[in-house]
Short mmCIF file of C-alpha atoms in Angstrom, two decimals:
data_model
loop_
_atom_site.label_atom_id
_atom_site.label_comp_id
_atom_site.label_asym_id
_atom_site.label_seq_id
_atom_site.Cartn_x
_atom_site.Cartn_y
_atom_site.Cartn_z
CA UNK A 1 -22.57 -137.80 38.57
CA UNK A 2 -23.41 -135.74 41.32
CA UNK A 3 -21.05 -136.16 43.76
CA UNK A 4 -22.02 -134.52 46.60
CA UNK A 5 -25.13 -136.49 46.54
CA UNK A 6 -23.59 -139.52 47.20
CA UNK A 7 -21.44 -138.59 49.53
CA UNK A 8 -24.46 -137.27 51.05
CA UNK A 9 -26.12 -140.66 51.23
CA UNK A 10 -22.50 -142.51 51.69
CA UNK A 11 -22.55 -140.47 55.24
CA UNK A 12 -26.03 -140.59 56.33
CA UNK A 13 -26.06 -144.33 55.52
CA UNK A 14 -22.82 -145.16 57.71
CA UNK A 15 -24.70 -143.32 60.57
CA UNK A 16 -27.81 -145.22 59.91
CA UNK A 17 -26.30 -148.78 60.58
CA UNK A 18 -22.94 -148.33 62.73
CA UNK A 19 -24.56 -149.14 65.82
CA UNK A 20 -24.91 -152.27 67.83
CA UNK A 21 -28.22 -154.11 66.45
CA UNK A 22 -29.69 -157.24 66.53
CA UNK A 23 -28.60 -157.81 62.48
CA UNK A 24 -25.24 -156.54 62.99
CA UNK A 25 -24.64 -159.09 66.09
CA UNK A 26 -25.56 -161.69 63.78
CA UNK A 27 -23.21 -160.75 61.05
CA UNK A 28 -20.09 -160.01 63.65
CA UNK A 29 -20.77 -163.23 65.06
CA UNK A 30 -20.94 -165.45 61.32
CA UNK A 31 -17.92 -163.68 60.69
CA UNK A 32 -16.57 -165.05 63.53
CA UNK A 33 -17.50 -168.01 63.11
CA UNK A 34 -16.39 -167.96 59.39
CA UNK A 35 -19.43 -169.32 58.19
CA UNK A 36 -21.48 -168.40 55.30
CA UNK A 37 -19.82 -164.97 55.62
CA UNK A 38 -20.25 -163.84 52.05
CA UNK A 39 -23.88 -164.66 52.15
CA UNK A 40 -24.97 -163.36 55.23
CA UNK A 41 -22.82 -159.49 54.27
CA UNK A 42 -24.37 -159.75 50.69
CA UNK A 43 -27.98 -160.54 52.15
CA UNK A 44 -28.11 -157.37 54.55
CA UNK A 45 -26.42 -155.18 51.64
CA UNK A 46 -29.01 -156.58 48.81
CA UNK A 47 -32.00 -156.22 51.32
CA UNK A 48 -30.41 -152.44 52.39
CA UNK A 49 -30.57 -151.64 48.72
CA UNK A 50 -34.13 -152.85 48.21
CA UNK A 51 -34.71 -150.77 50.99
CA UNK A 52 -33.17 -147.67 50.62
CA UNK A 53 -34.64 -147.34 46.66
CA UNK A 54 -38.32 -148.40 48.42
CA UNK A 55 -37.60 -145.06 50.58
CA UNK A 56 -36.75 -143.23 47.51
CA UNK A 57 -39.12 -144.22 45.36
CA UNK A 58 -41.91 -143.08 47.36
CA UNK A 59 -42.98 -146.07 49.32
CA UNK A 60 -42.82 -144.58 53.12
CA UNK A 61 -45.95 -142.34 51.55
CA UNK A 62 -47.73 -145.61 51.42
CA UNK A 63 -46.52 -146.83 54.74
CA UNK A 64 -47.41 -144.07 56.60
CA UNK A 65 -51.12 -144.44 55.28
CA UNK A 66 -51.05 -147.96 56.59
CA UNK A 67 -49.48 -147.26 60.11
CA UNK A 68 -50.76 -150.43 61.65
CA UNK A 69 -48.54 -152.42 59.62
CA UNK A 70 -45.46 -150.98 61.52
CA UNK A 71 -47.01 -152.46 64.54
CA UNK A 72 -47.54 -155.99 63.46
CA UNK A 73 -43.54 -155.51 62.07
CA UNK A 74 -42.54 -154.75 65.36
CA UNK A 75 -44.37 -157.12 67.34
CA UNK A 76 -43.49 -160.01 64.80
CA UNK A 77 -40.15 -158.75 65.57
CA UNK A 78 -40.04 -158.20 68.81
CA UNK A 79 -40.87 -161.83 69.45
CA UNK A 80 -38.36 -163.47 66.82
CA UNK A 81 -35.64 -161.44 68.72
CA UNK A 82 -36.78 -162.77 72.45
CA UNK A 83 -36.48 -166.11 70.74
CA UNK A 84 -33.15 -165.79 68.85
CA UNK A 85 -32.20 -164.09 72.38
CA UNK A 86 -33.19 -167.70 74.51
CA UNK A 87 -30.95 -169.72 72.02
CA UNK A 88 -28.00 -167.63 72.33
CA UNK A 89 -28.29 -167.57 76.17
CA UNK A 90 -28.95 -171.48 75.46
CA UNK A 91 -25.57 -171.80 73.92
CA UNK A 92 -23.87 -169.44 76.55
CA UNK A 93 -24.74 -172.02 79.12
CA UNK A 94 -24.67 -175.39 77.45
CA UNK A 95 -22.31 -174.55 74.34
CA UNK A 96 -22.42 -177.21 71.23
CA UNK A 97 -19.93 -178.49 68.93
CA UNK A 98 -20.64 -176.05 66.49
CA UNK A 99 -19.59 -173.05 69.16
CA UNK A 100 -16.58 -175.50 70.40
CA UNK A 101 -15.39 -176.07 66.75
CA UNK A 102 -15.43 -172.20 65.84
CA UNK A 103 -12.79 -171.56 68.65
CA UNK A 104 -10.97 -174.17 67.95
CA UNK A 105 -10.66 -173.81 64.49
CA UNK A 106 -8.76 -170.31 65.04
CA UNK A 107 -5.90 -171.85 67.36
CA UNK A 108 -2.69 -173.18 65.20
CA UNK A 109 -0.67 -176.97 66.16
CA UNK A 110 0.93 -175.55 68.94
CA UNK A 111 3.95 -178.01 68.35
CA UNK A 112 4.57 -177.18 64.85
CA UNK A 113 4.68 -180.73 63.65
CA UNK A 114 3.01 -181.11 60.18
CA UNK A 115 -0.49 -182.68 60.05
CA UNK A 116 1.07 -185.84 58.55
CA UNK A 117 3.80 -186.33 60.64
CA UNK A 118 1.67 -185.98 63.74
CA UNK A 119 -0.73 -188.61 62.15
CA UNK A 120 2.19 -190.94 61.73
CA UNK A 121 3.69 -190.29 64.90
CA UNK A 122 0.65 -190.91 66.29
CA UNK A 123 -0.16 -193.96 64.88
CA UNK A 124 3.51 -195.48 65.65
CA UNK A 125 3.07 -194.93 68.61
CA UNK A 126 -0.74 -196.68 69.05
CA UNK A 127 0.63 -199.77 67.45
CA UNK A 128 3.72 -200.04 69.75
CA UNK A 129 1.25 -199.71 72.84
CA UNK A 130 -1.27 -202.65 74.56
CA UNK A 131 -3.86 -203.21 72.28
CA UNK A 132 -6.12 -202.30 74.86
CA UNK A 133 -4.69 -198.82 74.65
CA UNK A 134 -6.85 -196.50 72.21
CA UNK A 135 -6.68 -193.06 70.67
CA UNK A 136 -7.66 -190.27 72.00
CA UNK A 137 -10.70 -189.00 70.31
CA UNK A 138 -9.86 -185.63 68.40
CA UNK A 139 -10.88 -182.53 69.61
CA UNK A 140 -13.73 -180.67 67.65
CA UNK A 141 -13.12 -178.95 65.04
CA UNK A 142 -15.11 -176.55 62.40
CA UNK A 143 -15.17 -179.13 59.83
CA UNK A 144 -16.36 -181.77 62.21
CA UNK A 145 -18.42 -179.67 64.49
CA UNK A 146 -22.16 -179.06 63.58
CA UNK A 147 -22.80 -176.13 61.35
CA UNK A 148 -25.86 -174.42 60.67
CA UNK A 149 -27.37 -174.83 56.99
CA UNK A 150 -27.02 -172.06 54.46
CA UNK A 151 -30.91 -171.77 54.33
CA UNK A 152 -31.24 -171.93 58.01
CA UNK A 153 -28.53 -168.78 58.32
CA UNK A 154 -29.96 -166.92 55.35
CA UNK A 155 -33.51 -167.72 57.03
CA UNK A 156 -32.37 -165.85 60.18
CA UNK A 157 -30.72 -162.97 58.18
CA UNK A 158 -33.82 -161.76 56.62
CA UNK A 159 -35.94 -161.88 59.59
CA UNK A 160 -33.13 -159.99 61.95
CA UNK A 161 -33.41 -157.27 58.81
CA UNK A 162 -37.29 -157.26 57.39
CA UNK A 163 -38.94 -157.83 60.89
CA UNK A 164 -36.94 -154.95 62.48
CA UNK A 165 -39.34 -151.87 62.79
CA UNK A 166 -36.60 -149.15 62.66
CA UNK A 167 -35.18 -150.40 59.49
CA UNK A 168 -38.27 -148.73 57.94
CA UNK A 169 -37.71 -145.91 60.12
CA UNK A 170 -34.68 -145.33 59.28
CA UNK A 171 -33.97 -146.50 56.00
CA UNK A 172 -37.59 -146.10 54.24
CA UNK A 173 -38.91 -142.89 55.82
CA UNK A 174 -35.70 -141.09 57.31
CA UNK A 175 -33.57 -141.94 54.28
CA UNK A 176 -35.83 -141.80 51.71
CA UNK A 177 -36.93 -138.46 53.05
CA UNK A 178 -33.71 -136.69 52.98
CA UNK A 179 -32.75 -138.29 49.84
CA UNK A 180 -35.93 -136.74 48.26
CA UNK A 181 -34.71 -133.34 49.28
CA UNK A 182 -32.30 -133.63 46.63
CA UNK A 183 -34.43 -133.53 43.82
CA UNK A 184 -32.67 -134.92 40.59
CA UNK A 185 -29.45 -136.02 43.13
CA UNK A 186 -31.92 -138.59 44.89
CA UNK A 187 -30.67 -141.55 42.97
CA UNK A 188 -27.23 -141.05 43.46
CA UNK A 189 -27.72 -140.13 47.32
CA UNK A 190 -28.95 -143.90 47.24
CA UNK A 191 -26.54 -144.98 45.52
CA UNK A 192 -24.44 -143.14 48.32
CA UNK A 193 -26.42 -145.10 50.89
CA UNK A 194 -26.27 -148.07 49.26
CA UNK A 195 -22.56 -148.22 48.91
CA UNK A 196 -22.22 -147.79 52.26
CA UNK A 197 -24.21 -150.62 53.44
CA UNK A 198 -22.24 -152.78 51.08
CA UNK A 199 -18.94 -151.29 52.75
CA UNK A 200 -20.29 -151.84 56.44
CA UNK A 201 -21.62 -155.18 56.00
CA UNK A 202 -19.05 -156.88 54.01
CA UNK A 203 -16.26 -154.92 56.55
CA UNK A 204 -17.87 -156.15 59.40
CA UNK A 205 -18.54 -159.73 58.64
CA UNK A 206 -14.56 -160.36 57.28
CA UNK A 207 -13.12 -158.04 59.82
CA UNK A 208 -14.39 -159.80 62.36
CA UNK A 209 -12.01 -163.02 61.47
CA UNK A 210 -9.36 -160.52 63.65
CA UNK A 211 -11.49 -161.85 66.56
CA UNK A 212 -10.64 -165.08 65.56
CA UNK A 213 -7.41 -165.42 68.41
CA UNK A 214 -9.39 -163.73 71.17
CA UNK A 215 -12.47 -166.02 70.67
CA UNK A 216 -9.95 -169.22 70.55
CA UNK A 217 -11.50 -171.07 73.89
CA UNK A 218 -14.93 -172.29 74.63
CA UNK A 219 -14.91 -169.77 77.23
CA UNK A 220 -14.77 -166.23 75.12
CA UNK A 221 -17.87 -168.04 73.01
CA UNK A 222 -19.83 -168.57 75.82
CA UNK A 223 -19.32 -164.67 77.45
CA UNK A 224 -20.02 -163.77 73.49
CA UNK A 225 -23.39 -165.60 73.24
CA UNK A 226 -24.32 -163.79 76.30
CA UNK A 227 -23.59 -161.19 75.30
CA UNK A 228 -25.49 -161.28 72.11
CA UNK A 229 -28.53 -162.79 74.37
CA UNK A 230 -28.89 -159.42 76.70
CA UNK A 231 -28.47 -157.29 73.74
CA UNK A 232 -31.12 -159.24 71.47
CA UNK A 233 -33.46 -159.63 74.70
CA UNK A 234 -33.25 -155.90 75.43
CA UNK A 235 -33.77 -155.05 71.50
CA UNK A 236 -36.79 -156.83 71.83
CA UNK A 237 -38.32 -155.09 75.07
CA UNK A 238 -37.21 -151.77 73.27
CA UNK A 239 -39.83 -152.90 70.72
CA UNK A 240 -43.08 -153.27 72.50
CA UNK A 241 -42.49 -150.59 75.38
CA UNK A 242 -44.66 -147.81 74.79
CA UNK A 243 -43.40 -144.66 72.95
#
């Protein structure tokens, strides 16, 4: 094993993806949301891997031979991140059920009383009151809320990663570049780089459940999706402005 190698590629890696992009948004803000976490951080990891071997391998030769097919990359996504950027800021002003239940599903009974009990209690209390009197309808929660569909998430995933320009920048030609400068160490310098993807993405997206508290009210998920609007919607200028 060579082990300076991989630390090699462990460190460039980190440096490569610790930043605030449009597919690390998306995973802070599934693992927020505690939805399809483990997909989502295994999706960017597996697709980092592809990736980073591509770069290795020899492929950014061929890309660099075809250089219009960077451009039609970074058009198609420039325009998927303007769009993913209009649905945020869509939810930032008129949030759903699905936003509503991911806040509410952090906050605890703030009474104590077991879920049972309070069922009981509450429906002693309905049948000892007018029969015109009804029950409150429960607030929304993540079970009951709307969620979005595994394929629909994964869907998004892969075209925040694969239609993001720099990711062959960076990953294909930079990477694979310096990992070629190792001669026989290459492979494990991507295994280096691979490993840390996996530790990034899989760090970020069940790290983020510490967010959980702070993100408890309908309020901190709206200033979050816009948030995550401005910074997709610049991303996506970034893109097509002239270099």
């Amino acid at each position: 094993m060579d082990l300076s190698s991989t630390l090699a590629g462990l460190g460039l890696g980190l440096s490569l993806i610790v930043a605030i992009g449009a597919q690390n948004v998306f995973v802070l803000r599934q693992g927020i949301r505690r939805e399809h976490v483990f997909a989502v951080a295994a999706v960017c990891a597996v697709s980092d891997a592809v990736l980073i071997l591509a770069g290795v391998s020899g492929i950014g030769a061929v890309l660099t031979a075809v250089p219009w097919l960077v451009d039609v990359v970074r058009w198609a996504g420039a325009a998927f991140l303007a769009g993913y950027a209009v649905l945020a800021a869509k939810r930032a002003v008129r949030p759903s059920g699905a936003t509503l239940g991911a806040g509410a599903s952090t906050a605890a009974p703030s009474d104590g009383t077991p879920d049972g009990a309070a069922s009981s209690g509450g429906s002693a209390a309905s049948s000892a009151g007018a029969g015109t009197l009804t029950a409150a309808p429960a607030p929304p929660t993540r079970d009951t809320a709307t969620r979005t569909t595994l394929l629909a998430t994964l869907g998004t995933c892969l075209a925040l990663t694969w239609l993001n320009p720099h990711v062959y920048l960076d990953t294909v030609f930079l990477l694979g570049s310096v990992a070629n400068g190792h001669g026989e160490g290459r492979w494990w310098f991507a295994l280096g780089a691979a490993l840390g993807s996996v530790l990034w993405f899989f760090g970020l997206a069940y790290g983020a459940r510490l967010l959980g508290r702070v993100l408890s009210t309908p309020r901190a998920w709206r200033i979050l999706d816009g948030v995550i609007a401005v910074v997709m919607l610049a991303l996506a200028v970034s893109l097509v402005l002239p270099r």
